[in-house]
Short mmCIF file of N, CA and C in Angstrom, two decimals:
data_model
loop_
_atom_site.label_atom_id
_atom_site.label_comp_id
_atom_site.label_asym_id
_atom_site.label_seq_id
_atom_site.Cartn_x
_atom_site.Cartn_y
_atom_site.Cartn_z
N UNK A 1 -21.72 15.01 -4.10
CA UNK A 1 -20.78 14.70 -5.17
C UNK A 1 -20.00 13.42 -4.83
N UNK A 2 -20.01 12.74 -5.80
CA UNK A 2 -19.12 11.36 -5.58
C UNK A 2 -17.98 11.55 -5.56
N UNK A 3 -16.96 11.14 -4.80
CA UNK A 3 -16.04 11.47 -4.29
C UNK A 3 -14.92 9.67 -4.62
N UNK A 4 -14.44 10.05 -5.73
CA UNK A 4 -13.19 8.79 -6.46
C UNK A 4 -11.89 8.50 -5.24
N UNK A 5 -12.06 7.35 -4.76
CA UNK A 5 -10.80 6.99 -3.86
C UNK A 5 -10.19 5.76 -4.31
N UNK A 6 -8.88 5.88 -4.03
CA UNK A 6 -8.06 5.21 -4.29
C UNK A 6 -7.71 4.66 -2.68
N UNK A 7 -7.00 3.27 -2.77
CA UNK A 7 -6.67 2.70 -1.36
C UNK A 7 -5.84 1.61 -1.91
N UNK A 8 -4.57 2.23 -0.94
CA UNK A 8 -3.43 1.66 -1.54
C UNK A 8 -2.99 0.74 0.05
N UNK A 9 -2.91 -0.64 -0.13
CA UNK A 9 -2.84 -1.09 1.50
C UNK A 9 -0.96 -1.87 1.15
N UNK A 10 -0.44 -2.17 2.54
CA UNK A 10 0.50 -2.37 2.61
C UNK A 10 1.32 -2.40 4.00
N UNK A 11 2.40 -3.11 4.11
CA UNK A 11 2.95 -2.83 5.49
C UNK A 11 3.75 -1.61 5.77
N UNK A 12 4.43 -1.35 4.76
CA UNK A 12 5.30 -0.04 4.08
C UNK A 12 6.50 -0.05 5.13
N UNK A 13 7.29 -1.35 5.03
CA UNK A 13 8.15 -1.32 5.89
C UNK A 13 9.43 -1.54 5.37
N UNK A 14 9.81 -0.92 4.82
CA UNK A 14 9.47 1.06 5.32
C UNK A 14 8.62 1.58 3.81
N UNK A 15 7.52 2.16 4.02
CA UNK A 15 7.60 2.77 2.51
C UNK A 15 8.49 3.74 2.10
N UNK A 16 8.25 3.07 0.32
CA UNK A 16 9.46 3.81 -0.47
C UNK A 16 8.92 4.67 -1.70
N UNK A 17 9.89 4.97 -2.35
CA UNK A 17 9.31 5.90 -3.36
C UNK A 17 8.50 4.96 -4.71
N UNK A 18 8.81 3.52 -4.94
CA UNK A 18 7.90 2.78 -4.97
C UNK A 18 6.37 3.14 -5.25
N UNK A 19 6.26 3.17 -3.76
CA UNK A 19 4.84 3.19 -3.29
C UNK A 19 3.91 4.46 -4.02
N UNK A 20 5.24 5.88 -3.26
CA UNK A 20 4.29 6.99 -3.98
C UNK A 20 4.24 7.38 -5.56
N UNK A 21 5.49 6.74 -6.16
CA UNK A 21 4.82 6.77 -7.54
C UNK A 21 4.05 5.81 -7.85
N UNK A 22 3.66 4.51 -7.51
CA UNK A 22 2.64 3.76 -7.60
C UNK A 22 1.11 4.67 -7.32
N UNK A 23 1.06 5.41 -6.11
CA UNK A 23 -0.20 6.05 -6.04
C UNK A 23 -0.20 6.91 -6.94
N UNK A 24 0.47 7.87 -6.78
CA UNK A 24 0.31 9.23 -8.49
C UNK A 24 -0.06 8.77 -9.34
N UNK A 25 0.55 7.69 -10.06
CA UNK A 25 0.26 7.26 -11.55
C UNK A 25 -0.88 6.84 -11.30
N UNK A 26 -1.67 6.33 -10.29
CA UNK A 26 -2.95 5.74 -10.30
C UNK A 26 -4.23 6.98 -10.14
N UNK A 27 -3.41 7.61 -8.75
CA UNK A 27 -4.80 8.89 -9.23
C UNK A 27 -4.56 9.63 -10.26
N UNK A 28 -3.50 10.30 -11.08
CA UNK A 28 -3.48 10.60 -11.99
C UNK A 28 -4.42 9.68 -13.13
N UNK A 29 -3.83 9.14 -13.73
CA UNK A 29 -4.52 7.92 -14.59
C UNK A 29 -6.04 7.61 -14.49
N UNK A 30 -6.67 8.26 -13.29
CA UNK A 30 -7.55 7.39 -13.11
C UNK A 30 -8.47 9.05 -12.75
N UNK A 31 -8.14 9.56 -12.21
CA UNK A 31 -8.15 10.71 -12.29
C UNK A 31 -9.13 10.76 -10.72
N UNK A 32 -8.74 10.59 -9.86
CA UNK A 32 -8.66 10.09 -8.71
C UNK A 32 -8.84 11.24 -7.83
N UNK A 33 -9.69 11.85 -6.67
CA UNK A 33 -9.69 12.71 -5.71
C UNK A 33 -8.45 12.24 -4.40
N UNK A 34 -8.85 11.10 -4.25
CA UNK A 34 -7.50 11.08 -3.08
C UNK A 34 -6.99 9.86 -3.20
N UNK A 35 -5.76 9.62 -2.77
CA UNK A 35 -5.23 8.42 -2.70
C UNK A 35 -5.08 8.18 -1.07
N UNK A 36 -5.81 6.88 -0.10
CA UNK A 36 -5.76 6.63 0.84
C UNK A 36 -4.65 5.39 1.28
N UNK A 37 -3.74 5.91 2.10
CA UNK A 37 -2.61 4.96 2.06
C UNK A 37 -3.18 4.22 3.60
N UNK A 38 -2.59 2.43 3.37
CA UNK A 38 -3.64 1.61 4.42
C UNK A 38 -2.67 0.75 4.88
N UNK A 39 -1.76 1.11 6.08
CA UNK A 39 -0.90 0.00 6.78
C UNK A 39 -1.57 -0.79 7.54
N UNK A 40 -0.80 -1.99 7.20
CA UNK A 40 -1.75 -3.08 7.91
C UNK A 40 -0.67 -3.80 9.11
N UNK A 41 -1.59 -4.28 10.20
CA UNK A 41 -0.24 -5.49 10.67
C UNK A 41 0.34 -6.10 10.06
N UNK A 42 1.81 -6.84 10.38
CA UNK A 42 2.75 -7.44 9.91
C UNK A 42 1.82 -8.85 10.24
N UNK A 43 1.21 -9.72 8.82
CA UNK A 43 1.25 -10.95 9.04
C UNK A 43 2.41 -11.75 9.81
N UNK A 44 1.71 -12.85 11.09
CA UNK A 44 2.78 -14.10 11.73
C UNK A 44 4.11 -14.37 10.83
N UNK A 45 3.61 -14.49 9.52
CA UNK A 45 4.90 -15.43 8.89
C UNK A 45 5.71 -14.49 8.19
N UNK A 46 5.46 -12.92 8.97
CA UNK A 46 6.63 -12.10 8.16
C UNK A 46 7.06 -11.78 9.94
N UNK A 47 6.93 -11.51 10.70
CA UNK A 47 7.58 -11.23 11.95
C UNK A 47 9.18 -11.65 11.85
N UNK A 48 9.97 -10.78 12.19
CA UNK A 48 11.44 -10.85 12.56
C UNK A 48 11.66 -9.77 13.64
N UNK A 49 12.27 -9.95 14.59
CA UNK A 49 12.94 -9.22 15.59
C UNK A 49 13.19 -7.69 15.14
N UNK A 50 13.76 -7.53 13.99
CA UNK A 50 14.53 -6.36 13.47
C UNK A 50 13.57 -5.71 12.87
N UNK A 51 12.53 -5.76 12.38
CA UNK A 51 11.47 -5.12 11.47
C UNK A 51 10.62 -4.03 12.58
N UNK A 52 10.22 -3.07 11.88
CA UNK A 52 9.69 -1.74 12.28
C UNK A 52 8.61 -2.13 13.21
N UNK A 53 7.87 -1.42 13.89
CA UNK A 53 6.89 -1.31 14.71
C UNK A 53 5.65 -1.06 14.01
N UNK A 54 4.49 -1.11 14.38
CA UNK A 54 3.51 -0.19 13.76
C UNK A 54 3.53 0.87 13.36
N UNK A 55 3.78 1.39 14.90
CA UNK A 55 4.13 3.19 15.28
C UNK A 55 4.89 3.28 14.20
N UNK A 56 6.11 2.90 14.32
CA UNK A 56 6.88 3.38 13.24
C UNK A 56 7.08 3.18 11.65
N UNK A 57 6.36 2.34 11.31
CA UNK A 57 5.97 1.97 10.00
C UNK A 57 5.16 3.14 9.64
N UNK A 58 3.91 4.25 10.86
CA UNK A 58 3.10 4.74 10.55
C UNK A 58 3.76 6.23 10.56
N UNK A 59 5.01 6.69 11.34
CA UNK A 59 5.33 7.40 11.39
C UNK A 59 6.16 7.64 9.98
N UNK A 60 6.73 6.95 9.58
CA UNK A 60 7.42 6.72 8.42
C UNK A 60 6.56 6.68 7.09
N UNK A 61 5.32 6.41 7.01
CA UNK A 61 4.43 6.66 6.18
C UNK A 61 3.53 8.21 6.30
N UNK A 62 3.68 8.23 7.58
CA UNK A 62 3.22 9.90 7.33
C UNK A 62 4.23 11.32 6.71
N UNK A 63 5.55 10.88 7.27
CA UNK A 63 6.95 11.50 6.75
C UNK A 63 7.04 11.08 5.13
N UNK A 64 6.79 10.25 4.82
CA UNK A 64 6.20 9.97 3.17
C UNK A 64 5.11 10.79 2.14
N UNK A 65 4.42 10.68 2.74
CA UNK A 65 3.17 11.16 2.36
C UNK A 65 2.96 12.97 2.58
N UNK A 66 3.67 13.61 3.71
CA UNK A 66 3.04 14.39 3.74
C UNK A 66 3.12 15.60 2.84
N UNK A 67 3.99 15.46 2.07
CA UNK A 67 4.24 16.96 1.17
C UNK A 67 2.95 16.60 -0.26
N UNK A 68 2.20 15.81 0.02
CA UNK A 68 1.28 15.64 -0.91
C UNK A 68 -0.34 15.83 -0.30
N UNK A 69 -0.82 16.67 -0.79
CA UNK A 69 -2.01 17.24 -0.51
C UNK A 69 -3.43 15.92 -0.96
N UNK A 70 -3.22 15.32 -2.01
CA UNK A 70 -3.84 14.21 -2.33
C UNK A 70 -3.47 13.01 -1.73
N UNK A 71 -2.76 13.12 -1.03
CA UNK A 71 -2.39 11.46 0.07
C UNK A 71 -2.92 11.81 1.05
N UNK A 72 -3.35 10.73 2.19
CA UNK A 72 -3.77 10.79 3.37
C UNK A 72 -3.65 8.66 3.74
N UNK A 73 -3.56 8.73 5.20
CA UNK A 73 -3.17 7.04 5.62
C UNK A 73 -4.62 7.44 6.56
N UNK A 74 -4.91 5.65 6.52
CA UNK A 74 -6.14 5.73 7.50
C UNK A 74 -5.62 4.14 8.45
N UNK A 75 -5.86 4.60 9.73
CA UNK A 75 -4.89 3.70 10.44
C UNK A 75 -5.60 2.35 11.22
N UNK A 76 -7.08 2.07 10.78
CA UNK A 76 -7.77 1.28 11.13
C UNK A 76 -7.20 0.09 11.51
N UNK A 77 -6.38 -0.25 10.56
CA UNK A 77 -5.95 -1.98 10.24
C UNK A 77 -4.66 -1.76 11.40
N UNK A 78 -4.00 -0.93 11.76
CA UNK A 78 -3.14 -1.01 12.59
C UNK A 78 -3.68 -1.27 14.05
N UNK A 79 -4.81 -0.84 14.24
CA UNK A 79 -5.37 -0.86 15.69
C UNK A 79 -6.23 -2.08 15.56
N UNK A 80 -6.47 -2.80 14.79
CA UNK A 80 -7.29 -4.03 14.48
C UNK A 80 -6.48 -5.21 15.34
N UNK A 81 -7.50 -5.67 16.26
CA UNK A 81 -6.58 -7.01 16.50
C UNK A 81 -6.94 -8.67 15.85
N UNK A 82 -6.34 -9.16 15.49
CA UNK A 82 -6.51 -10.73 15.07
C UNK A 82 -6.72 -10.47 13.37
N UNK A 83 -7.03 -11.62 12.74
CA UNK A 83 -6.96 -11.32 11.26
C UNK A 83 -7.44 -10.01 10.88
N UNK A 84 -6.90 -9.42 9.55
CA UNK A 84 -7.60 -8.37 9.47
C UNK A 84 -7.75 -9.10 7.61
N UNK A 85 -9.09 -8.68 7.18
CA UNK A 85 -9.25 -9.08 6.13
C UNK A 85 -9.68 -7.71 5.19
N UNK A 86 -9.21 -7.18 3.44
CA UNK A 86 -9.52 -6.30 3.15
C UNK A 86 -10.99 -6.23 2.86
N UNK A 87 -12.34 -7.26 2.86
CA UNK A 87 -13.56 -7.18 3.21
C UNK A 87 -13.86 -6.39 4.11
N UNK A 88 -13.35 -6.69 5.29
CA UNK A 88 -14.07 -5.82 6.29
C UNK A 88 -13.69 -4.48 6.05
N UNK A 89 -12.57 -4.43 6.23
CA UNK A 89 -12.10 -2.66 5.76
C UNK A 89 -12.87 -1.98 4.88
N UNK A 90 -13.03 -2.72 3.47
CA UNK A 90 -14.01 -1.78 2.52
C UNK A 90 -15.30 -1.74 3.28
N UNK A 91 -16.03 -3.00 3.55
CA UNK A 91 -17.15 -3.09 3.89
C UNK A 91 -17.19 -1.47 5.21
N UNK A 92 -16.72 -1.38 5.92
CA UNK A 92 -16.38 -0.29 7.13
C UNK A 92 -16.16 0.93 6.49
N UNK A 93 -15.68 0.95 5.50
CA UNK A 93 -15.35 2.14 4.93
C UNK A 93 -16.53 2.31 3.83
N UNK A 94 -17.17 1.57 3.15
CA UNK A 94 -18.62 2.03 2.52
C UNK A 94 -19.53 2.33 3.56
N UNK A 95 -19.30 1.50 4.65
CA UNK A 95 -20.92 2.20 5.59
C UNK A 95 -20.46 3.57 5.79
N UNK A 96 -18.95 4.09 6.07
CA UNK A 96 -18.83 5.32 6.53
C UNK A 96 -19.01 6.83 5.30
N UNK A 97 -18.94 6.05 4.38
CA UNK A 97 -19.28 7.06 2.96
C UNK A 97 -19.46 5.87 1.38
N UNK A 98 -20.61 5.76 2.14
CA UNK A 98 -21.45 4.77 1.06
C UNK A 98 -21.65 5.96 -0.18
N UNK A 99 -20.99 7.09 -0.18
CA UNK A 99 -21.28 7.75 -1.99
C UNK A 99 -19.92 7.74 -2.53
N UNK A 100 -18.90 7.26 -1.74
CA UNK A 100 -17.62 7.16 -2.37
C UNK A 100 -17.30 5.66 -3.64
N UNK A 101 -16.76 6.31 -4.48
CA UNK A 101 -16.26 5.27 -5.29
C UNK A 101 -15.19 4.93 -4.82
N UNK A 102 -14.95 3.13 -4.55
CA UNK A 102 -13.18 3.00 -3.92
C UNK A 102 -12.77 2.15 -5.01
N UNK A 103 -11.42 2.35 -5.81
CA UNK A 103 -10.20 1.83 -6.13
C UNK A 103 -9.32 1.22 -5.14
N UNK A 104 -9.70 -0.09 -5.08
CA UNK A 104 -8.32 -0.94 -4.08
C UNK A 104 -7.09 -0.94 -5.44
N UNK A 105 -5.67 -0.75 -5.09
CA UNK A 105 -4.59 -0.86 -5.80
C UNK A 105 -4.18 -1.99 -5.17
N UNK A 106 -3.93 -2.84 -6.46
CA UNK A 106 -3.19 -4.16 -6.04
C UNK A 106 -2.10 -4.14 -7.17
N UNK A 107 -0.49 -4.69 -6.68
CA UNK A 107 0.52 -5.26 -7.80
C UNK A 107 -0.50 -6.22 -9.03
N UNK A 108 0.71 -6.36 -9.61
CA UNK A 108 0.71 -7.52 -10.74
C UNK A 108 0.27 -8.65 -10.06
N UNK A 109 1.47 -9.24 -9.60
CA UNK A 109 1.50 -10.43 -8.66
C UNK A 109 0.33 -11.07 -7.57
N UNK A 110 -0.52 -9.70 -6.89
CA UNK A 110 -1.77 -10.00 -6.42
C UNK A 110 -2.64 -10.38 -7.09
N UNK A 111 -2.77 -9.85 -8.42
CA UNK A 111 -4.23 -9.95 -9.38
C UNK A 111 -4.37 -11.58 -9.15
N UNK A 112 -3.49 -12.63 -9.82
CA UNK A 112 -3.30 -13.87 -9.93
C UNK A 112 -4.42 -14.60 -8.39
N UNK A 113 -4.14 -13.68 -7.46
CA UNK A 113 -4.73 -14.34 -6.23
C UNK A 113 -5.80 -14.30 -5.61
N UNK A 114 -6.38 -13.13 -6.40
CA UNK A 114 -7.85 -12.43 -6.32
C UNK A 114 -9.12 -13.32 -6.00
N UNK A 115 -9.12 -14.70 -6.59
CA UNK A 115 -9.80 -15.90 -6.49
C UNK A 115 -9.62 -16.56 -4.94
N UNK A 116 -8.59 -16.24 -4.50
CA UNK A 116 -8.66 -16.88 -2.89
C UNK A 116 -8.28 -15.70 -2.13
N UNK A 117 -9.20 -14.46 -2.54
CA UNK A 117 -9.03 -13.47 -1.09
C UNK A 117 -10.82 -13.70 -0.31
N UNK A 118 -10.45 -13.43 0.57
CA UNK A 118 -11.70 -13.55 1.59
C UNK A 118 -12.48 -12.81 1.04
N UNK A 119 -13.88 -13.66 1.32
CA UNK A 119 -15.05 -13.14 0.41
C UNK A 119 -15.12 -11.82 -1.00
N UNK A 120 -14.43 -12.83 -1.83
CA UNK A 120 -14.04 -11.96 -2.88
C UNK A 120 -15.18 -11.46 -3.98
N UNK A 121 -16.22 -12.45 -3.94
CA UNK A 121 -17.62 -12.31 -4.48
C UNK A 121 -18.38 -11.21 -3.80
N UNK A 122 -18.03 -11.11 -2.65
CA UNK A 122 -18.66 -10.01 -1.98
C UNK A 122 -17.96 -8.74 -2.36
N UNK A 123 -16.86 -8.82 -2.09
CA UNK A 123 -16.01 -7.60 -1.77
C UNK A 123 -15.64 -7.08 -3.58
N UNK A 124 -16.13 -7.37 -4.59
CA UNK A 124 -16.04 -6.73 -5.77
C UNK A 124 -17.17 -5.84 -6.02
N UNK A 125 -18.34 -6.00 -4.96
CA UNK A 125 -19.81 -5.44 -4.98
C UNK A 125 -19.34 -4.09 -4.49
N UNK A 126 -18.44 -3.66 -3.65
CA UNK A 126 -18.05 -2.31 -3.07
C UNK A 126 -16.41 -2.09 -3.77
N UNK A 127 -15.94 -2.28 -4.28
CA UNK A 127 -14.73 -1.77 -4.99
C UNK A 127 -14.30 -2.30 -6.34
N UNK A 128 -13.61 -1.30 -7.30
CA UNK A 128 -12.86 -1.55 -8.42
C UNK A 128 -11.49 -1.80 -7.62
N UNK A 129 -11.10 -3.30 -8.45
CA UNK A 129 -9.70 -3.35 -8.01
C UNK A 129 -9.02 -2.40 -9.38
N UNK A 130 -7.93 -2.01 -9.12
CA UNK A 130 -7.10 -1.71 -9.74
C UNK A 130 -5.93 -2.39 -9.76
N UNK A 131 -4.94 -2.99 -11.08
CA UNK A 131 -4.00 -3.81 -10.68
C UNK A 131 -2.99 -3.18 -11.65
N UNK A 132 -1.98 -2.85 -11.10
CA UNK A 132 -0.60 -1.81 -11.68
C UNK A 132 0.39 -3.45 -12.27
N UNK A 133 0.82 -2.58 -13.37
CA UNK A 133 1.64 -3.91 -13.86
C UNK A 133 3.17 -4.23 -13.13
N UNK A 134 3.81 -5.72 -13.08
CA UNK A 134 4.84 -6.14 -12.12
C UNK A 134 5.29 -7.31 -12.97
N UNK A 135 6.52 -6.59 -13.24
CA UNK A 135 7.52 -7.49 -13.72
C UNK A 135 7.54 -9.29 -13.93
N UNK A 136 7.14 -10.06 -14.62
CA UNK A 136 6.28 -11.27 -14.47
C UNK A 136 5.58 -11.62 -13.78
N UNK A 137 4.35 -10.49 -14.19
CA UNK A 137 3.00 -11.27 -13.78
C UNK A 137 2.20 -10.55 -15.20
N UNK A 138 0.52 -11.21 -15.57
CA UNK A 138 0.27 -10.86 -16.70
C UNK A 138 -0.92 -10.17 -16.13
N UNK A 139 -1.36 -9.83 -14.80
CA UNK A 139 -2.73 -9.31 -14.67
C UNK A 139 -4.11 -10.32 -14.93
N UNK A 140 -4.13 -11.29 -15.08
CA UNK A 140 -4.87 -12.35 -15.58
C UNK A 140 -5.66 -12.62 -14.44
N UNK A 141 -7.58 -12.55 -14.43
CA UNK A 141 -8.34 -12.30 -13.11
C UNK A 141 -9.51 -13.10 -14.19
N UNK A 142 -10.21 -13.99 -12.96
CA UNK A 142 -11.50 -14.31 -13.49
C UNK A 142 -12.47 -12.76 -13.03
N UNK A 143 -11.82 -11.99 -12.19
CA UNK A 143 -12.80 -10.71 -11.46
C UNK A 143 -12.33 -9.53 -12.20
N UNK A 144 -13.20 -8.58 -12.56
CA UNK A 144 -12.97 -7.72 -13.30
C UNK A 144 -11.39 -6.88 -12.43
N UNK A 145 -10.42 -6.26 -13.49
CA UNK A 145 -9.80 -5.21 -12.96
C UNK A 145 -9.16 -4.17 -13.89
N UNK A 146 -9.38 -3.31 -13.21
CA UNK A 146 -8.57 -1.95 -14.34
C UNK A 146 -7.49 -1.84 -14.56
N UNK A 147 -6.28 -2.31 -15.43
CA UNK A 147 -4.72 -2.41 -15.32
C UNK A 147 -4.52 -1.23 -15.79
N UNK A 148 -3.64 -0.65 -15.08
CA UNK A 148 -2.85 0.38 -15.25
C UNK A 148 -1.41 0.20 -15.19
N UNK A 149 -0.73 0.82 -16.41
CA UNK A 149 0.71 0.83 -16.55
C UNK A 149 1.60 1.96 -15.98
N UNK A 150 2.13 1.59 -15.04
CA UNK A 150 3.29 2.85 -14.25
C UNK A 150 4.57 2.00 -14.55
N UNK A 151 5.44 3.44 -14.55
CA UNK A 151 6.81 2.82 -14.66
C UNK A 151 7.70 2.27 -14.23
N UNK A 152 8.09 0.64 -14.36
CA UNK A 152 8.52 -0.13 -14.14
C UNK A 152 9.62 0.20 -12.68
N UNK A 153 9.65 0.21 -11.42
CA UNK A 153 10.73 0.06 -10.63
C UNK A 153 11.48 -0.42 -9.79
N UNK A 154 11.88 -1.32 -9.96
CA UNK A 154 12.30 -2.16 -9.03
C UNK A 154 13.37 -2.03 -7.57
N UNK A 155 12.37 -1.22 -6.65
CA UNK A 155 12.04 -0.77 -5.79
C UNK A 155 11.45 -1.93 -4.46
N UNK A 156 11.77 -2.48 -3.71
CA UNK A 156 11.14 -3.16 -2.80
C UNK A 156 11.63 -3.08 -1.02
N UNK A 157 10.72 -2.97 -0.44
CA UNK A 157 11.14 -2.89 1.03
C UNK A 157 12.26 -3.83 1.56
N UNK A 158 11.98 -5.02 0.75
CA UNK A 158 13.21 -6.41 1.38
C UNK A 158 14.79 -5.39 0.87
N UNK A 159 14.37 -4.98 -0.38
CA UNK A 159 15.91 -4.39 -0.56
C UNK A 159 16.36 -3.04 0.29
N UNK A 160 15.60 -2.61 0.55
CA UNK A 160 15.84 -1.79 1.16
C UNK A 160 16.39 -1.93 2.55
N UNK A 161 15.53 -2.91 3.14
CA UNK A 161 16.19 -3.16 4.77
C UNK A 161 17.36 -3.96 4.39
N UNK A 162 17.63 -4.75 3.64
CA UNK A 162 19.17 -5.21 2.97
C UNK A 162 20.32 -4.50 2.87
N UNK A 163 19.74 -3.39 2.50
CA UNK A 163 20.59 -1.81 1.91
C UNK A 163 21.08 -1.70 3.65
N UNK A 164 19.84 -1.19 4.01
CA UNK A 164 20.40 -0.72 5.40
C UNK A 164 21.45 -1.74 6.63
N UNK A 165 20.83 -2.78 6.76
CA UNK A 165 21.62 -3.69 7.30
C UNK A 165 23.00 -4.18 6.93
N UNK A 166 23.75 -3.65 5.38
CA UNK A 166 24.69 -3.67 5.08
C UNK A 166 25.02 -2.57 5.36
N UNK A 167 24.67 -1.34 5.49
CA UNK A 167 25.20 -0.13 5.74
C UNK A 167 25.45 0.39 4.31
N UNK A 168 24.31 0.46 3.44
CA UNK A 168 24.49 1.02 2.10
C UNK A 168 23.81 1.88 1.87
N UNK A 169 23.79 2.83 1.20
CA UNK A 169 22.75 3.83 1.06
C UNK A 169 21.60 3.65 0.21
N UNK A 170 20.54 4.08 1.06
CA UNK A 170 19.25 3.61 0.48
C UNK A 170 18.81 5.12 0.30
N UNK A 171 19.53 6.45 -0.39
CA UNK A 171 18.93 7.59 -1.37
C UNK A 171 18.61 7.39 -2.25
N UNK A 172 17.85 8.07 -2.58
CA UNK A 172 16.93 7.92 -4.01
C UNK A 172 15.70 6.88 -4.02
N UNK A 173 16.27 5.84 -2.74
CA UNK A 173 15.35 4.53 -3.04
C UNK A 173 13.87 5.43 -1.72
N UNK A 174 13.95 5.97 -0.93
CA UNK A 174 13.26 6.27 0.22
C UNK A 174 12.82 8.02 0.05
N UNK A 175 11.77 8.37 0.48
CA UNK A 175 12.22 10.16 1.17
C UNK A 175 13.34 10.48 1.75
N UNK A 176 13.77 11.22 1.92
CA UNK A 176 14.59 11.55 2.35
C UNK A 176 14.23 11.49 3.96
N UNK A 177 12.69 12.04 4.58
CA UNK A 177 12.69 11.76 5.57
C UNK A 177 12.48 10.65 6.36
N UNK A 178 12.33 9.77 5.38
CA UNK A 178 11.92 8.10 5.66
C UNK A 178 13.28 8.07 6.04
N UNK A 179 14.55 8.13 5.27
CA UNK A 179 16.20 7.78 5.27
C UNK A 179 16.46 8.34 6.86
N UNK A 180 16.54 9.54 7.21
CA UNK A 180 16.30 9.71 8.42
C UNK A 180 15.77 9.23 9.43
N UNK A 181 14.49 8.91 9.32
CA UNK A 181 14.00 8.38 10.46
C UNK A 181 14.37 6.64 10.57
N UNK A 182 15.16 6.56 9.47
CA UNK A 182 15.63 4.87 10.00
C UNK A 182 17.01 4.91 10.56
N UNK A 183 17.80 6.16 10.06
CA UNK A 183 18.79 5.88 10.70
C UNK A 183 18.92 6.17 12.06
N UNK A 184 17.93 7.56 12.46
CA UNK A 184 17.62 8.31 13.55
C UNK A 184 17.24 6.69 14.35
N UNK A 185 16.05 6.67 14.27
CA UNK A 185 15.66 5.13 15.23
C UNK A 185 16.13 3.71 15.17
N UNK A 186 17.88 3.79 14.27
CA UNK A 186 18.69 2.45 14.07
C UNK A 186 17.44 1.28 13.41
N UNK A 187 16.35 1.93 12.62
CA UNK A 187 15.33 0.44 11.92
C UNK A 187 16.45 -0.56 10.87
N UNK A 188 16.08 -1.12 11.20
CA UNK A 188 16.72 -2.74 10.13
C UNK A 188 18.46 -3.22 10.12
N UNK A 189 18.62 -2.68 11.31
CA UNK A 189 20.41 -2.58 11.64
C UNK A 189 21.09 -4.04 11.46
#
């Protein structure tokens, strides 16, 4: 049986509630067996002193995720060293269940860039992108994609470590056990 995946990639630092209504509305909508959540290293030109760890980006994404039976994180790209490109990942992940259908979830704002991701001619041969709509951007792709409309939230990790580093409360914006585990391990002080 073909087996519908969704793969939602990101640094998730920290993920927020954002993220998991971004995945619902997509396997819902799409009508989706699992949604696979995919932390990646922190690209060079986002590095700051104060920003989360792997570990803890991953720990904080599992404290996210886990009261949902249809989520699961796959931690490849974290143990990856040197570029990591989302080619190889799919490509790695079709040899490992070449009968799976994959949905990559991309923002608004990504679709526009789809034309200069690494081997993008290739990498449409093994996945439907999916592209969720984002506040000025129009979804506009020379490469096919499925837009899906979820509800608008303006929700983002930068605000969030903002929140925290002022000492503001970031409820409602996080899990509750995400909120914990940043204050527990002082993240974004």
């Amino acid at each position: 049986m073909v087996q519908k995946i969704g793969i939602l990639g990101g640094t998730f630092n920290p993920p927020h509630l954002g993220h998991l209504i971004m995945a619902n509305e997509v396997k819902e909508q799409l009508d989706l067996d699992k949604i696979w959540f995919l932390p990646n290293q922190l690209p060079p030109h986002k590095e700051e002193e104060n920003l989360a760890s792997a570990q803890q980006r991953l720990e904080m994404l599992q404290g996210a995720t886990a009261n949902n039976p249809f989520f699961a994180i796959d931690e490849r790209e974290l143990h990856r060293s040197g570029k990591s490109y989302t080619y190889d990942t799919i490509k790695a992940w079709k040899a490992e269940s070449p009968e799976s259908e994959l949905y990559f979830i991309i923002g608004g704002d990504m679709v526009e860039f789809l034309p200069k991701w690494y081997k993008i001619d290739e990498l449409i041969k093994f996945v439907h992108f999916v592209g969720v709509n984002r506040r000025g951007h129009h979804r506009k792709s020379p490469y096919p994609v499925i837009k899906i409309d979820i509800p608008v939230i303006e929700i983002s990790s930068t605000i969030i470590r903002d929140k925290v580093k002022q000492n503001s409360s970031i409820q409602y914006l996080v899990p509750d056990n995400v909120a914990n585990y940043i204050k527990e391990n002082h993240l974004y002080d």
